[in-house]
C-alpha positions as MATLAB code, in Angstrom:
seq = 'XXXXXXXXXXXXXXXXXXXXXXXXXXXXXXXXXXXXXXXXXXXXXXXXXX';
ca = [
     -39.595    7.305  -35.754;
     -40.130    5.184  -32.660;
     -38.652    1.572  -33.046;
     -41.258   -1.132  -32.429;
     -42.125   -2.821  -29.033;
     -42.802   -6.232  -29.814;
     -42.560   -7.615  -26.689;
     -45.920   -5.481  -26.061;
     -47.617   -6.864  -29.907;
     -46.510  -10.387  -28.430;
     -48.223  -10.220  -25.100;
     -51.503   -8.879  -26.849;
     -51.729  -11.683  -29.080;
     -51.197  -13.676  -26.793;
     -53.752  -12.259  -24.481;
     -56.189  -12.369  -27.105;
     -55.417  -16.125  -28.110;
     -56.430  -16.869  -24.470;
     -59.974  -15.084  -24.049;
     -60.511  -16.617  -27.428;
     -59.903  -19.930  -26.271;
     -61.561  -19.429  -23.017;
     -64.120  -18.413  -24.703;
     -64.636  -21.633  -27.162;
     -64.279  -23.636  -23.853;
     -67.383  -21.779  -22.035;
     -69.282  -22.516  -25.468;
     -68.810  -26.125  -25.195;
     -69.537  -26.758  -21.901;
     -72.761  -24.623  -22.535;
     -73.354  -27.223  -25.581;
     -72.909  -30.064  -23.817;
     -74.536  -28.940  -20.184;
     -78.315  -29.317  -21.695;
     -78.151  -32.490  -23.393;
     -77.420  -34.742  -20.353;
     -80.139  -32.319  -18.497;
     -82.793  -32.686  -20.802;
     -82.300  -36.677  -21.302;
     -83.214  -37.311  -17.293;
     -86.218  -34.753  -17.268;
     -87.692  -36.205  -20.166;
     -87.776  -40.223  -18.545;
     -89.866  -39.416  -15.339;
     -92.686  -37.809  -16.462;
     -92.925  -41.579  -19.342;
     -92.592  -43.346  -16.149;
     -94.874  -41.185  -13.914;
     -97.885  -41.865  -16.605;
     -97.178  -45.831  -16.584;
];
């Protein structure tokens, strides 16, 4: 029976750990990007009618 390569199971995890995270970043800055954008657009067009 072939002995283990955990140096290989490590790395993997560890990959994974890191698109995960990478991930949860790109979803928050998605999150937050329209909020800030869709405070702005909504102003002009209340002082455009004034």
């Amino acid at each position: 029976m072939p002995k283990p390569n955990y140096a290989f199971a490590k790395r993997q995890r560890e990959l994974a750990k890191k698109q995960k995270k990478e991930a949860k970043k790109q979803q928050k800055m998605n999150e937050q990007a329209p909020g800030p954008q869709d405070a702005p657009a909504a102003e002009p067009p209340t002082t455009g009618q004034s």
